[in-house]
Tab-separated table of C-alpha atoms in Angstrom:
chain	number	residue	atom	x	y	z
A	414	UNK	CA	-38.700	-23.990	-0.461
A	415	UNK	CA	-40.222	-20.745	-0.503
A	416	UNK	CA	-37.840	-17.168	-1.340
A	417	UNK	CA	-38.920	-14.082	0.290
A	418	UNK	CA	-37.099	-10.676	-0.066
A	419	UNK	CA	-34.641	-11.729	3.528
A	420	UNK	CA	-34.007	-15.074	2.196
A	421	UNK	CA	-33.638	-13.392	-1.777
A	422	UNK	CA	-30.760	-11.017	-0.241
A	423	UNK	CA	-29.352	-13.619	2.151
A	424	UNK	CA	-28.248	-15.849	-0.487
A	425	UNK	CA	-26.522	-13.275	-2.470
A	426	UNK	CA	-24.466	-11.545	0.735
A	427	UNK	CA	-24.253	-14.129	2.765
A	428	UNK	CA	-23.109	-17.188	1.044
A	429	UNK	CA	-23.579	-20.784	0.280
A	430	UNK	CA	-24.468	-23.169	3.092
A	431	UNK	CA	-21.139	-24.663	2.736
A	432	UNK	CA	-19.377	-21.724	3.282
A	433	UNK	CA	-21.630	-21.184	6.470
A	434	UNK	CA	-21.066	-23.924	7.876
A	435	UNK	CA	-17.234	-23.787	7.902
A	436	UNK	CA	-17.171	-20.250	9.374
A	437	UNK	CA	-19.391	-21.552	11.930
A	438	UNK	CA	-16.977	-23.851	13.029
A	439	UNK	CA	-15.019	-21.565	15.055
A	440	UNK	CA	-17.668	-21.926	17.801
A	441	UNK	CA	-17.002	-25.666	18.377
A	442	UNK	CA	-14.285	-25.554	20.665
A	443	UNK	CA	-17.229	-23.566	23.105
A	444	UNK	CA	-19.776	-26.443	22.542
A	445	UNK	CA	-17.670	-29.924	22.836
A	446	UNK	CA	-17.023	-29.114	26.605
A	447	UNK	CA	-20.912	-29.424	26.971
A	448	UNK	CA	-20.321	-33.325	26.366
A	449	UNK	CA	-18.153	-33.748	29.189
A	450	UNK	CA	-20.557	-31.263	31.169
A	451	UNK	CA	-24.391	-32.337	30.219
A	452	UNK	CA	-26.018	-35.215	29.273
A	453	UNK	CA	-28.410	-34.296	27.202
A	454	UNK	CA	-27.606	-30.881	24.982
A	455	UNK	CA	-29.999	-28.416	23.853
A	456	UNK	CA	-29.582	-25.656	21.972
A	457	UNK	CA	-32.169	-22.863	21.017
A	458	UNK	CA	-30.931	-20.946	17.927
A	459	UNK	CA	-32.659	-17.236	17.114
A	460	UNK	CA	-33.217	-15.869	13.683
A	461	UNK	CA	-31.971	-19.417	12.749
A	462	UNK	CA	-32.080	-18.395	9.202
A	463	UNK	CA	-31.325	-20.681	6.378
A	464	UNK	CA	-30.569	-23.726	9.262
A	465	UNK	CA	-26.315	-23.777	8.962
A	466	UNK	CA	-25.973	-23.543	12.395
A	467	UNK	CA	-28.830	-25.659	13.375
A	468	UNK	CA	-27.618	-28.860	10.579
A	469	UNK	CA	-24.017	-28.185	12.182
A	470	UNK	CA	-24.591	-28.677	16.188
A	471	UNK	CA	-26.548	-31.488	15.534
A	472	UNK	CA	-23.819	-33.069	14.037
A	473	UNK	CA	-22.301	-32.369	17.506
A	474	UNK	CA	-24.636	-34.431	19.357
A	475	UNK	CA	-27.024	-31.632	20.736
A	476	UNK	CA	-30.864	-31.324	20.427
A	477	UNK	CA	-31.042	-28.204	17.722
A	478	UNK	CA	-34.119	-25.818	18.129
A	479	UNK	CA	-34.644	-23.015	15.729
A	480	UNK	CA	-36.807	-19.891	15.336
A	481	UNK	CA	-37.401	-16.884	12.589
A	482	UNK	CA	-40.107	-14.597	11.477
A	483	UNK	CA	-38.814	-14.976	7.628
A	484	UNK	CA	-41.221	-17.654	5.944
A	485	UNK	CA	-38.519	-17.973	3.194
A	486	UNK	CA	-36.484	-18.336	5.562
A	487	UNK	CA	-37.630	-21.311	7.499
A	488	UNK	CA	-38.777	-22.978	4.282
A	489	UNK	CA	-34.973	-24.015	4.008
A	490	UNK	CA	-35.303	-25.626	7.274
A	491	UNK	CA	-37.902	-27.419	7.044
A	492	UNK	CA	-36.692	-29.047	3.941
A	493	UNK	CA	-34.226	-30.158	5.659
A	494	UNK	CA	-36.428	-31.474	8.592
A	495	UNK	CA	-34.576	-29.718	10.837
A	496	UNK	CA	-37.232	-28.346	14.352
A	497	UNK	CA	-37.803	-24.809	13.709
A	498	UNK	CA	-40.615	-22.533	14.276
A	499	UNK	CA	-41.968	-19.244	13.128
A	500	UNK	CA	-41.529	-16.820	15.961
A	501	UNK	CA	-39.563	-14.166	17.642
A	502	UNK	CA	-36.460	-14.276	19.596
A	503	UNK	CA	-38.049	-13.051	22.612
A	504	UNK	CA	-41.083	-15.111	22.267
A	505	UNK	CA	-39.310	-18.179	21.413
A	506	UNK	CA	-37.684	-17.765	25.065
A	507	UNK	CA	-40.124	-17.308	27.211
A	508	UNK	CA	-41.565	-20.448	26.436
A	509	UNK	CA	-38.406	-22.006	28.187
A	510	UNK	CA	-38.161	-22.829	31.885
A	511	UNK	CA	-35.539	-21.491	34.217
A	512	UNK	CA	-32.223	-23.306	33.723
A	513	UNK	CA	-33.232	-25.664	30.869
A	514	UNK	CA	-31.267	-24.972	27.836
A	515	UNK	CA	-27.496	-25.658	27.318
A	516	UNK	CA	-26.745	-22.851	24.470
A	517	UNK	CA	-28.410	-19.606	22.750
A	518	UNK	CA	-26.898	-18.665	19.822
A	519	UNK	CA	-28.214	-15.824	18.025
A	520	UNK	CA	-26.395	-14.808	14.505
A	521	UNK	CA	-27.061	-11.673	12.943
A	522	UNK	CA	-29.872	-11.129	15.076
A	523	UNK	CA	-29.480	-8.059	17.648
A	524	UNK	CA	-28.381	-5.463	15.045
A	525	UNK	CA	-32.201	-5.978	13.780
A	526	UNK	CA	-34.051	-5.226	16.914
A	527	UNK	CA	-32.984	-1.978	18.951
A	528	UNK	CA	-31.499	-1.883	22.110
A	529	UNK	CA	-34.422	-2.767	24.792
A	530	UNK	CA	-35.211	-5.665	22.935
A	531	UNK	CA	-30.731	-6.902	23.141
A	532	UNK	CA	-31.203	-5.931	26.292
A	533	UNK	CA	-34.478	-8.379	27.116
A	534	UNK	CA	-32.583	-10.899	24.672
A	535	UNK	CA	-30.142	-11.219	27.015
A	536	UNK	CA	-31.756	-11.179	30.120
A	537	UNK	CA	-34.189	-14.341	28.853
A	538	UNK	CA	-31.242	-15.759	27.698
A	539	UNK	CA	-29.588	-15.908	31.287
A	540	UNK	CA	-32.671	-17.085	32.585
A	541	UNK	CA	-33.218	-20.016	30.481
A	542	UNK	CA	-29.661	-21.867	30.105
A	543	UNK	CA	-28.494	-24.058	32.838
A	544	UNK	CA	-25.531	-22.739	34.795
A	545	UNK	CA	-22.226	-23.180	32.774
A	546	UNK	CA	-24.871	-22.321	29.684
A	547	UNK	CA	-23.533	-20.312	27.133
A	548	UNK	CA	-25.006	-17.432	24.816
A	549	UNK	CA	-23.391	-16.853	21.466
A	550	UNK	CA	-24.261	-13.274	19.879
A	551	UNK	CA	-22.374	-12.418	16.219
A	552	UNK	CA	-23.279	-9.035	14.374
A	553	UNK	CA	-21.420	-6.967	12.789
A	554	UNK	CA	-18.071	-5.395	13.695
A	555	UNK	CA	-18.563	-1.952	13.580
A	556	UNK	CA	-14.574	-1.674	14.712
A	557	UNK	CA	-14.234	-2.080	10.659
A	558	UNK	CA	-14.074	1.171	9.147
A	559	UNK	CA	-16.152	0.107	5.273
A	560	UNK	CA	-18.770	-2.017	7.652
A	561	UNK	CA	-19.859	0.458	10.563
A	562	UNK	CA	-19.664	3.347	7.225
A	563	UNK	CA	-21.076	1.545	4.044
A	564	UNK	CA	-21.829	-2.336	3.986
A	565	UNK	CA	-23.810	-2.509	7.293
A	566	UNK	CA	-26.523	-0.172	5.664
A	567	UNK	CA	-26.625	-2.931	2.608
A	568	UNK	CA	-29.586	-4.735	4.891
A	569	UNK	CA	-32.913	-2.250	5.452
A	570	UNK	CA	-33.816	-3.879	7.794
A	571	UNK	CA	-30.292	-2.975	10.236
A	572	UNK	CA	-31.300	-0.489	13.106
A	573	UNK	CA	-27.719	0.466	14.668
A	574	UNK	CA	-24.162	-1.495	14.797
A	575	UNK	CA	-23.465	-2.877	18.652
A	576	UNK	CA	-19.995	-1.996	19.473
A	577	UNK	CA	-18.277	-5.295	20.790
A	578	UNK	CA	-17.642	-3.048	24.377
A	579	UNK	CA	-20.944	-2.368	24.579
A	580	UNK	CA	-22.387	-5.822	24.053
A	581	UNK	CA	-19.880	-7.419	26.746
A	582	UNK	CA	-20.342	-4.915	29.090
A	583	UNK	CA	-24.349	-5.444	28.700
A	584	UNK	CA	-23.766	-9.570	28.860
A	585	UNK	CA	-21.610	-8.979	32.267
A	586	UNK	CA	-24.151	-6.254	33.541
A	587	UNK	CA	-27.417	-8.918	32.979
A	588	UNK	CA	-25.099	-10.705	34.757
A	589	UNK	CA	-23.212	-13.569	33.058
A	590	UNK	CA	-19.947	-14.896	34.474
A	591	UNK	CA	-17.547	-14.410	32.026
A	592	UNK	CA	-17.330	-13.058	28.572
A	593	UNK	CA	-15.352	-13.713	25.463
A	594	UNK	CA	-15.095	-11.302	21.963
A	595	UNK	CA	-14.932	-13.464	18.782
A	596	UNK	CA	-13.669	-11.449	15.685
A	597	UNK	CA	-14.406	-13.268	12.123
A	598	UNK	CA	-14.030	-13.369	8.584
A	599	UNK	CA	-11.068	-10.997	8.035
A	600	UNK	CA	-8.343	-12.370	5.408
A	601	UNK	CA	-6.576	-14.961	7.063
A	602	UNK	CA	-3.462	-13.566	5.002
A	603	UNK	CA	-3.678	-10.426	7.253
A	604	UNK	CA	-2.143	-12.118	10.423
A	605	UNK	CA	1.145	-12.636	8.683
A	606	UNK	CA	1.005	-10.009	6.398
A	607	UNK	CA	4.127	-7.601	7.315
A	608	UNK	CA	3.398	-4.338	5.238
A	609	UNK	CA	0.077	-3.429	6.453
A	610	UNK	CA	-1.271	-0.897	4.201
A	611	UNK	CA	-3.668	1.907	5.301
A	612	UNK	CA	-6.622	0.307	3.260
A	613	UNK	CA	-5.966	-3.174	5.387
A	614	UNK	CA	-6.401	-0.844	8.203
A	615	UNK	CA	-10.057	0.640	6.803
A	616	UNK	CA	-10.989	-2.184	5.353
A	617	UNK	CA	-9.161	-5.703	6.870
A	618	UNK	CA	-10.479	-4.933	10.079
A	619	UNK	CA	-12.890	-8.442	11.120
A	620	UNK	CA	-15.912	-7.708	9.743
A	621	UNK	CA	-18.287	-9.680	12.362
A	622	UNK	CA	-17.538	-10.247	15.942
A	623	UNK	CA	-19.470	-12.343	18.438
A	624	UNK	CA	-19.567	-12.194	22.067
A	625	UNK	CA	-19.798	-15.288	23.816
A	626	UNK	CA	-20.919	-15.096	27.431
A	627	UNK	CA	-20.812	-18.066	30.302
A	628	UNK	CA	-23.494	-18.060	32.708
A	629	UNK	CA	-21.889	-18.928	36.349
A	630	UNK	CA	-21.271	-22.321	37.226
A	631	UNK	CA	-19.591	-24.647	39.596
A	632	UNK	CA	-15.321	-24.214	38.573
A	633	UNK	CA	-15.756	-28.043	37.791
A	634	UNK	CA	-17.672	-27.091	34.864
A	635	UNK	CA	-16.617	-23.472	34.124
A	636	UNK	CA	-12.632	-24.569	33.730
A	637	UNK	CA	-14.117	-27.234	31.005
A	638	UNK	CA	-14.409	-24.170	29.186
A	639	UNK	CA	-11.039	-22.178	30.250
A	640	UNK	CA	-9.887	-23.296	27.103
A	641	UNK	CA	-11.932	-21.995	24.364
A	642	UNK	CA	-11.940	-18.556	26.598
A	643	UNK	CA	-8.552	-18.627	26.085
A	644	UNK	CA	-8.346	-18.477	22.173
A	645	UNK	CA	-7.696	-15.622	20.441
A	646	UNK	CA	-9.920	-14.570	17.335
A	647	UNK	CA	-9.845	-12.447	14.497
A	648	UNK	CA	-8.074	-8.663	14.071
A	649	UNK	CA	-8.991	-5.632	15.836
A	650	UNK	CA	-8.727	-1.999	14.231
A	651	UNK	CA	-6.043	-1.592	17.467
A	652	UNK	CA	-3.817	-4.617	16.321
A	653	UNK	CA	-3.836	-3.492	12.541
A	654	UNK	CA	-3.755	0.028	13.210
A	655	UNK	CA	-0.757	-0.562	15.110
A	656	UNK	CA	0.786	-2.584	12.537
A	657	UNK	CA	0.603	0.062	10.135
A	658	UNK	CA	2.124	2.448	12.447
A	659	UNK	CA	4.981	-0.134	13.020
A	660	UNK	CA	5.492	-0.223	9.408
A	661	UNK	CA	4.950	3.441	9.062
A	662	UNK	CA	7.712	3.864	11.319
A	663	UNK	CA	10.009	1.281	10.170
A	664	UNK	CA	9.927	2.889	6.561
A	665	UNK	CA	10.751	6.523	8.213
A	666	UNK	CA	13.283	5.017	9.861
A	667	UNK	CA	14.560	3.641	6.884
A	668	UNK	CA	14.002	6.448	4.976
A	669	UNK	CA	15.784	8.851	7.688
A	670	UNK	CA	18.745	5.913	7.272
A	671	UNK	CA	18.640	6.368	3.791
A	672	UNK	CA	18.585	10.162	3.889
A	673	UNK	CA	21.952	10.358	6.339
A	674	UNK	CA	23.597	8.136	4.263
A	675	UNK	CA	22.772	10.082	1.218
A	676	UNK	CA	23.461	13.086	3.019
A	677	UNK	CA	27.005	11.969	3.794
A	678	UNK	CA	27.578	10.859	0.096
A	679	UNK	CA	26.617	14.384	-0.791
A	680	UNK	CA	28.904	15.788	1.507
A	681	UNK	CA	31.597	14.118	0.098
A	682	UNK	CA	30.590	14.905	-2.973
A	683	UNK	CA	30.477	17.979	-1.979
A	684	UNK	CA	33.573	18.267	-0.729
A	685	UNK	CA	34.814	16.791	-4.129
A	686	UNK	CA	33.179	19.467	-5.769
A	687	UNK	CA	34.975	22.272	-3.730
A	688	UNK	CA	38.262	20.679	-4.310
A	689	UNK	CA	37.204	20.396	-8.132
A	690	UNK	CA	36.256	24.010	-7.870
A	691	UNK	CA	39.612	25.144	-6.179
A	692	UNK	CA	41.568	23.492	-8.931
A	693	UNK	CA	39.532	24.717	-11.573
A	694	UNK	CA	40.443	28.284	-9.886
A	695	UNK	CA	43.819	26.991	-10.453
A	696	UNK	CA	43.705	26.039	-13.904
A	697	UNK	CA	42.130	29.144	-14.593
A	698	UNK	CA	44.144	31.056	-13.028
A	699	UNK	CA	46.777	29.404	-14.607
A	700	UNK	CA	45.335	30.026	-18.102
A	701	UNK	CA	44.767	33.377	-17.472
A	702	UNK	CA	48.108	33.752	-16.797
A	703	UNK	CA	48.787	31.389	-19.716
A	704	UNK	CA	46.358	33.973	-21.730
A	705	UNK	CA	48.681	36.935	-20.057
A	706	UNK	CA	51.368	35.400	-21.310
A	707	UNK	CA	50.541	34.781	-24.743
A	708	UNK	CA	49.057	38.064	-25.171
A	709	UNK	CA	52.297	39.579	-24.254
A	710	UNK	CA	54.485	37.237	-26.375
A	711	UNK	CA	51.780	38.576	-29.384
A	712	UNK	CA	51.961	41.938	-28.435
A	713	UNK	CA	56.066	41.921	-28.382
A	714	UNK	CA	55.684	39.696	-31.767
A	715	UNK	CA	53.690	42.588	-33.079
A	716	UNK	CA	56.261	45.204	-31.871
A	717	UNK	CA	59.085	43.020	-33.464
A	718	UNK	CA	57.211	42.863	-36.454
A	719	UNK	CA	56.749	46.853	-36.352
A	720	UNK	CA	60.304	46.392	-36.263
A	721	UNK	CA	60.971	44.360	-38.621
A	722	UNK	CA	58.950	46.468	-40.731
A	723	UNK	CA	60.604	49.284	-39.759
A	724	UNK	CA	63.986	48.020	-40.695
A	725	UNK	CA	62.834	46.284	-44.033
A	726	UNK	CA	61.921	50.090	-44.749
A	727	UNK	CA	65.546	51.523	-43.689
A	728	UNK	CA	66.653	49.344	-45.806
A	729	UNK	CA	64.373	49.680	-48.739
A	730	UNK	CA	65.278	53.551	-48.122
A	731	UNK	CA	69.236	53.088	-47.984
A	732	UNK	CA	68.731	50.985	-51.303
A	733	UNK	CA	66.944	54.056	-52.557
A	734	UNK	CA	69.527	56.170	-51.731
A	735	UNK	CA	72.543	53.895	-52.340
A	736	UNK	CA	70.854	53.161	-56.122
A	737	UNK	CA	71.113	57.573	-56.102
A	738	UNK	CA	74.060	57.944	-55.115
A	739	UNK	CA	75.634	55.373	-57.771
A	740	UNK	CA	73.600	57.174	-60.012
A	741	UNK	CA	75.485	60.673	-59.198
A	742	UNK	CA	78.283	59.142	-58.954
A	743	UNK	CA	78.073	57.405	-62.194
A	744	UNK	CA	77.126	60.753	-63.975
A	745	UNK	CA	79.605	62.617	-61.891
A	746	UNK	CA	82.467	59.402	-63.523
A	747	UNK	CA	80.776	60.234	-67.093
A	748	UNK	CA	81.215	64.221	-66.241
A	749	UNK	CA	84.655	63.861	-64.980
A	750	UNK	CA	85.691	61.325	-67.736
A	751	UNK	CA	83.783	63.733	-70.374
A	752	UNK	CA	85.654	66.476	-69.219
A	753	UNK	CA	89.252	64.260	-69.104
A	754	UNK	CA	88.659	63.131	-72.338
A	755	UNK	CA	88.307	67.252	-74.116
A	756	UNK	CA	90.818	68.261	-72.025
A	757	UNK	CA	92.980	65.411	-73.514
A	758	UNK	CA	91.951	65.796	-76.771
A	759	UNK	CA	92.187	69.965	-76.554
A	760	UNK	CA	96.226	69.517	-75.560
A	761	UNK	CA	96.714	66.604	-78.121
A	762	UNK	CA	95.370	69.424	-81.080
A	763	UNK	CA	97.299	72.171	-79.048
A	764	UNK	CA	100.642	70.237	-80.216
């Protein structure tokens, strides 16, 4: 096998061939009707790369084709003996008749090649399959937010994302029957995941999409195929976008529940607080009439100990002057005794 640059950057982004081939499987349930519908299956495959697709459709029963400009490229294939040539897409089918081919599949093709050339893509495409053919296109999904913004400009060689509208719209306007959206590769934990964040909704969007476009049959063979039209695929920035506003609302509704119940716990504890407050008036008032009270019983203590002071003097005074008065009177006794006495004593020497 020979690496160029494409094949160089393909293995690193792309995958392993295991890997490949698994996602590829989602395209099966669009192929098996062909064994109910044609006998002998062919399918052209454009920009068939590193041969996944090619190794798995044979395994199918179909007659595999492949072409792609990268030498590298088709050096995988042909180790692998698988029919591929080096060409273009466009170039590869013309050299198809009218109504020969059962499938075109083209993977990560069309965002490579501008729109004229989609456009002529297509149009060959319709030309060449057999009515009830089928075209698969997968490119990226430019419906994710990181891819159309960041990863899609990983590859040089990229012109422009396709929008998936824009790509069915062109399939139905070359004029294919019906059309079908495929959207891949997301996390398969997504579809059950309940609380979509805003980073699943930038980011978890399906990477790639394909469209996959029936050219008009007879309803014998198109409602072999009603089926696999009828799948659903993948996540769309609407379906997780609307998810996240689901959850967005659920948690402000649950927040709004939570807030009226909170307010109503803080007006009752509000309400607790104002009756706290009005008895705390009342214990204060009661303590400043407590306070009232006590300062009048120690003001009346003071006066009765003014009193008491008062009196203890009185009393200390009538001491003073009873303690005088028996003095006096105990000089006036010695006076009047003195006297007595001479007087005695003068009439006792007058006999």
């Amino acid at each position: 096998m020979k690496d160029s640059f494409y094949s160089s950057f393909e293995g690193m982004h792309r995958g392993d061939r295991e890997d490949i081939k698994n996602r590829l499987c989602v395209y099966l349930p669009f192929l098996r009707p062909f064994s109910l519908t044609s006998s002998d299956r062919v399918l052209l495959d454009l920009g068939c790369g590193r041969g996944e697709w090619l190794e798995l459709v044979t395994t199918e029963g179909f007659t595999a084709k492949g072409a792609d400009l990268d030498e590298g490229m088709l050096s995988y294939c042909n180790d692998l003996g698988l029919d591929v040539v080096q060409d273009d897409a466009i170039s590869f089918l013309k050299q198809f008749p009218d109504d020969s081919i059962d499938v075109v599949s083209s993977f990560h093709v069309i965002e490579h090649i501008g729109f004229d050339n989609v456009k002529l893509l297509i149009e060959q495409a319709l030309r060449v399959l057999k009515p009830g053919g089928i075209i698969i296109l997968e490119t990226p999904n430019p419906e994710n937010i990181v891819v159309a913004s960041s990863s899609f400009y990983l590859d040089p060689t990229h012109i422009k994302p396709i929008p998936n509208q824009l790509l069915s719209f062109l399939t139905e306007y070359i004029g294919f029957a019906r059309t079908k959206v495929l959207r891949l590769q997301e996390n398969k934990l997504l579809h059950s995941k309940d609380d979509i964040e805003l980073i699943d909704v930038i980011a978890g969007v399906s990477p790639d999409y394909s469209v996959v476009a029936q050219k008009k049959s007879d309803d014998s063979v198109m409602s072999q195929f009603d089926e696999a039209f009828g799948l659903e695929f993948g996540l769309s920035f609407n379906v997780l976008a609307n998810k996240f506003n689901s959850n967005l609302n659920n948690k402000f509704y649950n927040f709004s529940i939570e807030i009226d119940s909170l307010k109503r716990e803080f007006n009752v504890i509000t309400e607790e607080c104002n009756h706290l407050r009005a008895r705390n008036d009342e214990l204060q008032s009661m303590v400043a009439e407590q306070h009232s009270e006590i300062a009048r019983q120690a003001a009346e203590i003071t006066r009765q100990d003014a009193e008491i002071a008062r009196q203890d003097a009185e009393i200390a005074r009538q001491d003073t002057e009873i303690a005088r008065q028996d003095t006096e009177i105990n000089d006036v006794k010695q006076l009047v005794g003195k006297s007595f006495f001479n007087r005695i004593k003068s009439i006792i020497k007058g006999n």
